[in-house]
Amino acid sequence: MDFVEKRLTQRAKRGDREAFAELIEIYKDKIFQLAYRMVGNRQDAEDIAQETFLRVYANLHTYDESYKFSTWIYRIATNLCIDRGRKKRPDFSLDEEVEPGQGMDWYSRLSSNEKNPADSLVTQELQETVQDALSHLAPKYRSIMILRYIEDLSLQEISDIVKLPVTTIKTRIHRGREALRSKLRFM
Amino acid sequence: MECREMSVLIHEFLDGEIDELSNQKLQTHMRTCASCRQHLQELQRAIAFVQSASHIQVSPDFTARVFAQLPTPTRKKRFSSWLRNHPFLTAAAVFLFLMTGSTMANWYERDNTLQIASSNMDKLKIDRTRNVVVVPAGTTIDGDLVVRNGNVEVQGEVRGNVVAIEGKVVLASTAHVAGSAESIEAIFEWIWYEVKNIGNDLLPVFP
Ligand SMILES: [Zn+2]
């Protein structure tokens, strides 16, 4: 981990709120981006991002500095996203793929009510298509595809975040890519 | 025939983990197989679409809203920020430290440098090579004297307690200590309320 970040986490661990604020500045957009792509709407994504930082703060004393801080915070955020999906859909199974043709699930239904006026129409259409394609992946695939292609993390770091072997990550990425291909091939 | 096998190689290729031999095999196959070429191209486009999903930003008052939800600082945190706000203490190598209860110790970096808390820093003799703080004969120290990572040798008078944490207190025959003199082996034996008392008269008097 880079030196600045290590110093910041050490200071935050000792109760230094300024250092904690700097960590928020470094990570807020990354965590928000992950949450947004997981749940598909700003409000829930902001809630999850806030909860992530509150948990980081509350558990800083348990943070083991021999691991990267990013690994730890991404793990907290990923778990919160997946937990939220479970809560909103009590019968939702992690392995369940949304049936083809069933259309939008709760994520995309929520997001379709929100329009970002700053986006151009073309960008917005692409955004919605990508978001829709992501929302059709089961969360355990969706989270990994987001970490890989939106957060731009290595296979090894993703493996550290979700605590699964690299071979499992690869398998999920392969399946995730195939699923996205079938959704996006006619774009 | 081998398109199924090629699909595995295509994914290895996309992960950047294909070996040279497999890569040659894949390239050779794709030269003659339009469907595998298309397969790869569609995968690459799908990835590009996901990557192009514009990076949205969190609302500007996000940090403030997180801070509004943080628990109010407890005594120990206020105490440590009090320390930070008085850098002259640090500058004078005067440090207040320690405390326990497992939670307290977390707020302080453990290190092995000699640390001293006293309201009469100027009267102390500090022998850094031997890590000994000496109260010279004929001098009087008002209040408590706390030393960490070193020994204390009292030849003069201390109108308070003398405490050595991870060190020893040595009393010369001329020593006079109004309070108790004690050595504390490990920092966790230290108790918060004792530190609080030191904190009250911590401000050192500089000449
Ligand atoms: Zn083929």
Coordinates of C-alpha atoms and ligand atoms in Angstrom, one line a residue:
Chain A
M1 CA 0.0 0.0 0.0
D2 CA 1.2 3.4 -0.7
F3 CA 2.9 5.3 2.1
V4 CA 0.4 8.1 2.4
E5 CA -2.5 5.8 2.8
K6 CA -0.7 3.8 5.4
R7 CA 0.0 6.9 7.4
L8 CA -3.6 8.0 7.1
T9 CA -5.0 4.7 8.3
Q10 CA -2.6 4.7 11.3
R11 CA -3.6 8.2 12.2
A12 CA -7.3 7.4 11.8
K13 CA -6.8 4.3 14.0
R14 CA -5.6 6.6 16.7
G15 CA -8.8 8.6 16.5
D16 CA -7.6 11.3 14.2
R17 CA -10.7 12.6 12.4
E18 CA -8.9 14.6 9.8
A19 CA -7.1 11.5 8.6
F20 CA -10.4 9.7 8.5
A21 CA -11.9 12.5 6.4
E22 CA -9.0 12.2 4.0
L23 CA -9.6 8.5 3.6
I24 CA -13.2 9.3 2.8
E25 CA -12.1 11.7 0.1
I26 CA -9.9 9.0 -1.4
Y27 CA -12.5 6.3 -1.4
K28 CA -15.9 7.9 -1.5
D29 CA -16.4 7.9 -5.3
K30 CA -15.0 4.4 -5.7
I31 CA -17.3 2.9 -3.0
F32 CA -20.2 4.9 -4.3
Q33 CA -19.5 3.7 -7.9
L34 CA -19.4 0.1 -6.7
A35 CA -22.7 0.5 -4.7
Y36 CA -24.4 2.3 -7.6
R37 CA -23.5 -0.4 -10.1
M38 CA -24.7 -3.1 -7.6
V39 CA -28.1 -1.6 -6.6
G40 CA -28.8 0.7 -9.6
N41 CA -30.0 3.9 -7.9
R42 CA -28.3 6.8 -6.2
Q43 CA -30.2 6.9 -2.9
D44 CA -29.5 3.3 -2.0
A45 CA -26.0 3.6 -3.2
E46 CA -25.3 6.6 -1.0
D47 CA -26.8 4.8 1.9
I48 CA -24.5 1.9 1.4
A49 CA -21.5 4.1 0.9
Q50 CA -22.2 6.0 4.1
E51 CA -22.8 2.8 6.0
T52 CA -19.5 1.5 4.6
F53 CA -17.5 4.4 6.1
L54 CA -19.4 4.3 9.4
R55 CA -18.4 0.6 9.7
V56 CA -14.8 1.4 8.7
Y57 CA -14.7 4.0 11.5
A58 CA -16.3 1.7 14.1
N59 CA -13.9 -1.2 13.2
L60 CA -10.7 0.7 12.5
H61 CA -9.2 -0.8 15.7
T62 CA -9.6 -4.3 14.2
Y63 CA -8.1 -3.4 10.8
D64 CA -4.9 -5.4 10.2
E65 CA -2.3 -3.1 8.6
S66 CA -0.6 -6.0 6.8
Y67 CA -3.5 -6.0 4.3
K68 CA -4.2 -3.2 1.9
F69 CA -6.8 -0.7 3.2
S70 CA -8.5 -0.9 -0.2
T71 CA -9.1 -4.6 0.1
W72 CA -10.7 -4.1 3.5
I73 CA -13.0 -1.3 2.6
Y74 CA -14.1 -3.0 -0.7
R75 CA -14.9 -6.1 1.3
I76 CA -17.1 -4.2 3.7
A77 CA -18.9 -2.4 0.8
T78 CA -19.4 -5.6 -1.2
N79 CA -20.9 -7.4 1.7
L80 CA -23.2 -4.5 2.4
C81 CA -24.4 -4.4 -1.2
I82 CA -25.1 -8.2 -1.2
D83 CA -26.8 -8.0 2.2
R84 CA -29.1 -5.2 1.0
G85 CA -30.1 -7.3 -2.1
R86 CA -31.0 -10.1 0.3
K87 CA -33.1 -7.9 2.5
K88 CA -35.1 -6.4 -0.3
R89 CA -35.8 -9.7 -1.9
P90 CA -36.2 -12.2 0.9
D91 CA -36.5 -15.2 -1.4
F92 CA -33.6 -14.2 -3.6
S93 CA -31.0 -16.9 -4.0
L94 CA -27.5 -15.8 -4.7
D95 CA -27.2 -18.4 -7.4
E96 CA -30.4 -17.6 -9.1
E97 CA -30.1 -15.9 -12.4
V98 CA -32.9 -13.7 -13.3
E99 CA -34.9 -15.5 -15.9
P100 CA -34.3 -14.2 -19.4
G101 CA -37.3 -12.2 -20.6
Q102 CA -38.5 -11.5 -17.1
G103 CA -37.2 -8.0 -17.6
M104 CA -36.1 -5.6 -15.0
D105 CA -35.7 -6.6 -11.4
W106 CA -36.2 -4.2 -8.4
Y107 CA -32.8 -2.6 -9.0
S108 CA -33.5 -1.4 -12.5
R109 CA -37.2 -0.6 -11.7
L110 CA -35.9 1.8 -9.0
S111 CA -33.3 3.3 -11.2
S112 CA -35.6 3.8 -14.2
N113 CA -37.5 6.4 -12.2
E114 CA -34.4 8.5 -11.9
K115 CA -33.1 10.6 -14.8
N116 CA -29.8 12.4 -14.5
P117 CA -30.5 15.6 -16.5
A118 CA -26.7 16.2 -17.0
D119 CA -26.4 13.1 -19.1
S120 CA -26.8 13.3 -22.8
L121 CA -29.4 11.1 -24.3
V122 CA -26.9 8.8 -26.0
T123 CA -24.8 8.4 -22.9
Q124 CA -27.9 7.8 -20.8
E125 CA -29.1 5.1 -23.1
L126 CA -25.8 3.4 -22.9
Q127 CA -25.7 3.8 -19.2
E128 CA -29.2 2.2 -18.8
T129 CA -28.3 -0.7 -21.1
V130 CA -25.1 -1.4 -19.2
Q131 CA -26.9 -1.1 -15.9
D132 CA -29.7 -3.3 -17.1
A133 CA -27.2 -5.9 -18.3
L134 CA -25.4 -5.8 -14.9
S135 CA -28.6 -6.1 -13.0
H136 CA -29.4 -9.4 -14.7
L137 CA -26.3 -11.0 -13.3
A138 CA -26.7 -12.7 -9.9
P139 CA -25.0 -10.6 -7.2
K140 CA -22.0 -12.9 -6.8
Y141 CA -21.2 -12.4 -10.5
R142 CA -22.2 -8.8 -10.6
S143 CA -19.9 -7.7 -7.8
I144 CA -17.0 -9.4 -9.4
M145 CA -17.6 -7.9 -12.8
I146 CA -17.9 -4.5 -11.2
L147 CA -14.7 -4.9 -9.2
R148 CA -12.9 -6.1 -12.3
Y149 CA -14.1 -3.8 -15.1
I150 CA -15.4 -0.6 -13.3
E151 CA -13.1 -0.5 -10.3
D152 CA -10.3 -1.9 -12.4
L153 CA -8.9 -4.3 -9.8
S154 CA -6.6 -7.3 -10.4
L155 CA -7.8 -10.9 -10.1
Q156 CA -5.6 -11.2 -7.0
E157 CA -7.1 -8.2 -5.3
I158 CA -10.6 -9.3 -6.1
S159 CA -9.7 -12.8 -4.7
D160 CA -8.5 -11.0 -1.5
I161 CA -11.7 -8.9 -1.2
V162 CA -14.2 -11.7 -1.6
K163 CA -12.0 -14.3 0.1
L164 CA -12.2 -16.8 -2.7
P165 CA -9.4 -18.5 -4.7
V166 CA -8.3 -16.8 -7.9
T167 CA -9.5 -19.8 -9.9
T168 CA -13.0 -19.2 -8.7
I169 CA -12.8 -15.5 -9.5
K170 CA -11.7 -16.5 -13.1
T171 CA -14.6 -18.9 -13.5
R172 CA -17.0 -16.2 -12.4
I173 CA -15.5 -13.6 -14.7
H174 CA -15.7 -16.0 -17.7
R175 CA -19.4 -16.7 -17.0
G176 CA -20.0 -13.0 -16.3
R177 CA -18.5 -12.0 -19.5
E178 CA -20.6 -14.5 -21.5
A179 CA -23.7 -13.3 -19.8
L180 CA -22.9 -9.6 -20.6
R181 CA -22.0 -10.5 -24.1
S182 CA -25.4 -12.1 -24.7
K183 CA -27.1 -9.0 -23.3
L184 CA -25.0 -6.4 -25.1
R185 CA -24.2 -8.1 -28.4
F186 CA -26.9 -6.2 -30.4
M187 CA -25.9 -2.8 -29.1
Chain B
M1 CA -14.9 -29.0 -33.8
E2 CA -12.4 -27.3 -31.5
C3 CA -14.5 -24.1 -31.0
R4 CA -15.5 -25.2 -27.5
E5 CA -11.9 -25.6 -26.5
M6 CA -11.1 -22.3 -28.1
S7 CA -13.7 -20.6 -25.9
V8 CA -11.6 -21.4 -22.9
L9 CA -8.5 -20.0 -24.6
I10 CA -10.5 -16.8 -25.6
H11 CA -11.2 -16.2 -21.9
E12 CA -7.6 -16.9 -20.9
F13 CA -6.6 -14.4 -23.6
L14 CA -9.0 -11.8 -22.2
D15 CA -7.5 -12.3 -18.7
G16 CA -4.1 -11.7 -20.1
E17 CA -3.0 -15.1 -18.9
I18 CA -2.7 -17.2 -22.1
D19 CA 0.6 -18.9 -22.7
E20 CA 2.5 -18.6 -26.0
L21 CA 1.6 -22.0 -27.3
S22 CA -2.1 -21.6 -26.6
N23 CA -2.1 -18.1 -28.1
Q24 CA -0.6 -19.4 -31.4
K25 CA -3.2 -22.1 -31.4
L26 CA -6.0 -19.6 -30.9
Q27 CA -4.8 -17.2 -33.5
T28 CA -4.4 -19.9 -36.1
H29 CA -7.9 -21.2 -35.4
M30 CA -9.4 -17.7 -35.6
R31 CA -7.9 -17.1 -39.0
T32 CA -10.2 -19.7 -40.4
C33 CA -13.2 -19.6 -37.9
A34 CA -15.5 -16.6 -38.3
S35 CA -17.7 -17.7 -35.4
C36 CA -14.8 -17.6 -32.9
R37 CA -13.6 -14.3 -34.2
Q38 CA -17.1 -12.9 -33.7
H39 CA -17.3 -14.5 -30.2
L40 CA -14.1 -12.7 -29.1
Q41 CA -15.2 -9.5 -30.7
E42 CA -18.5 -9.5 -28.9
L43 CA -16.8 -10.2 -25.6
Q44 CA -14.4 -7.3 -26.1
R45 CA -17.3 -5.0 -27.0
A46 CA -19.3 -6.1 -23.9
I47 CA -16.2 -5.3 -21.7
A48 CA -15.8 -1.9 -23.4
F49 CA -19.4 -1.0 -22.8
V50 CA -19.2 -1.9 -19.1
Q51 CA -15.9 0.0 -18.8
S52 CA -17.4 3.0 -20.5
A53 CA -20.2 3.3 -18.0
S54 CA -19.5 6.8 -16.9
H55 CA -18.0 7.2 -13.5
I56 CA -20.6 8.9 -11.4
Q57 CA -19.8 11.0 -8.3
V58 CA -21.2 11.0 -4.9
S59 CA -23.1 14.1 -3.8
P60 CA -20.8 17.0 -2.6
D61 CA -21.9 16.9 1.1
F62 CA -21.2 13.2 1.4
T63 CA -18.3 13.5 3.8
A64 CA -20.2 16.0 6.0
R65 CA -23.1 13.6 6.2
V66 CA -20.9 10.7 7.3
F67 CA -19.3 12.9 9.9
A68 CA -22.7 13.9 11.2
Q69 CA -23.4 10.3 12.0
L70 CA -20.1 9.5 13.7
P71 CA -20.4 9.0 17.5
T72 CA -19.3 12.0 19.5
P73 CA -15.7 11.7 20.6
T74 CA -15.3 9.9 23.9
R75 CA -13.1 11.1 26.6
K76 CA -10.1 9.2 25.3
K77 CA -10.4 10.7 21.8
R78 CA -10.8 14.2 23.1
F79 CA -7.8 13.6 25.2
S80 CA -5.7 12.6 22.2
S81 CA -6.8 15.5 20.2
W82 CA -6.0 17.7 23.1
L83 CA -2.5 16.3 22.9
R84 CA -2.3 17.0 19.2
N85 CA -3.4 20.5 19.7
H86 CA -0.5 21.1 22.1
P87 CA 2.5 20.3 19.9
F88 CA 4.9 22.1 22.2
L89 CA 4.6 19.1 24.5
T90 CA 5.7 16.9 21.7
A91 CA 8.4 19.3 20.8
A92 CA 9.8 19.1 24.3
A93 CA 9.7 15.4 24.2
V94 CA 7.2 15.5 26.9
F95 CA 4.5 13.0 26.3
L96 CA 1.6 11.8 28.0
F97 CA 0.8 8.4 27.2
L98 CA -0.7 5.3 28.0
M99 CA -3.6 4.1 29.5
T100 CA -5.4 1.0 29.2
G101 CA -8.2 -0.9 29.2
S102 CA -7.4 -2.6 26.0
T103 CA -9.2 0.2 24.2
M104 CA -7.0 3.0 25.5
A105 CA -3.8 1.6 24.3
N106 CA -5.0 1.6 20.8
W107 CA -5.0 5.3 20.6
Y108 CA -1.3 5.6 21.1
E109 CA 1.6 4.3 19.0
R110 CA 3.7 2.0 21.0
D111 CA 7.3 2.8 20.5
N112 CA 10.5 2.4 22.5
T113 CA 11.5 6.0 22.9
L114 CA 11.9 7.5 26.3
Q115 CA 8.8 9.5 27.2
I116 CA 8.5 11.8 30.2
A117 CA 5.6 13.6 31.8
S118 CA 6.3 16.1 34.5
S119 CA 5.5 19.7 35.3
N120 CA 9.2 20.4 36.1
M121 CA 11.0 19.2 33.0
D122 CA 13.7 21.8 33.4
K123 CA 14.8 20.3 36.7
L124 CA 15.2 16.8 35.4
K125 CA 18.5 15.4 34.2
I126 CA 18.0 13.1 31.2
D127 CA 20.6 10.5 30.4
R128 CA 19.7 9.3 27.0
T129 CA 22.5 6.8 26.6
R130 CA 21.4 4.9 29.7
N131 CA 17.7 5.8 29.3
V132 CA 17.6 7.2 32.8
V133 CA 15.7 10.2 34.1
V134 CA 17.4 11.7 37.2
V135 CA 15.9 13.9 39.8
P136 CA 19.1 15.4 41.0
A137 CA 19.9 15.8 44.7
G138 CA 18.7 19.1 46.1
T139 CA 15.9 19.6 43.5
T140 CA 12.2 19.5 44.1
I141 CA 9.7 18.3 41.6
D142 CA 6.1 19.4 42.0
G143 CA 3.5 16.9 41.1
D144 CA 3.8 13.5 39.5
L145 CA 6.7 12.2 37.4
V146 CA 5.9 9.6 34.9
V147 CA 8.5 8.0 32.7
R148 CA 8.0 5.4 30.0
N149 CA 10.6 3.1 28.4
G150 CA 13.3 4.2 30.9
N151 CA 14.3 4.2 34.6
V152 CA 13.9 6.9 37.1
E153 CA 16.6 7.7 39.7
V154 CA 15.4 9.9 42.5
Q155 CA 18.1 11.7 44.5
G156 CA 16.0 14.8 45.3
E157 CA 12.4 15.4 46.3
V158 CA 9.2 14.6 44.4
R159 CA 6.0 16.1 45.7
G160 CA 3.9 13.5 44.0
N161 CA 4.0 10.0 42.6
V162 CA 6.9 8.6 40.7
V163 CA 6.0 6.0 38.1
A164 CA 8.1 4.1 35.6
I165 CA 6.3 2.3 32.9
E166 CA 8.4 -0.5 31.4
G167 CA 11.2 0.7 33.6
K168 CA 12.3 0.9 37.2
V169 CA 12.2 3.5 39.9
V170 CA 15.5 3.7 41.9
L171 CA 15.4 5.7 45.1
A172 CA 18.7 7.0 46.4
S173 CA 19.3 7.4 50.1
T174 CA 18.6 11.1 49.8
A175 CA 15.3 10.6 47.9
H176 CA 12.1 11.9 49.2
V177 CA 8.9 11.0 47.4
A178 CA 5.6 12.3 48.8
G179 CA 3.4 9.9 46.9
S180 CA 4.2 6.3 45.9
A181 CA 7.0 5.2 43.8
E182 CA 6.2 2.3 41.5
S183 CA 7.3 0.4 38.5
I184 CA 4.7 -0.8 36.0
E185 CA 5.8 -3.6 33.8
A186 CA 3.4 -3.4 31.0
I187 CA 1.4 -0.6 29.8
F188 CA -1.9 -2.4 30.2
E189 CA -1.6 -2.3 34.0
W190 CA -1.9 1.4 33.8
I191 CA -5.3 2.8 34.7
W192 CA -7.1 5.5 33.0
Y193 CA -8.1 7.5 36.1
E194 CA -4.5 7.8 37.2
V195 CA -3.6 9.3 33.9
K196 CA -6.5 11.7 34.1
N197 CA -5.0 13.0 37.3
I198 CA -1.7 13.6 35.7
G199 CA -3.4 15.3 32.8
N200 CA -4.8 17.9 35.1
D201 CA -1.4 19.3 35.9
L202 CA 0.3 18.3 32.8
L203 CA 1.3 21.7 31.4
P204 CA 5.0 21.9 31.9
V205 CA 6.7 25.0 33.1
F206 CA 9.5 26.0 30.9
P207 CA 12.3 28.2 32.1
Ligands
ZN1 ZN -14.1 -21.6 -33.8

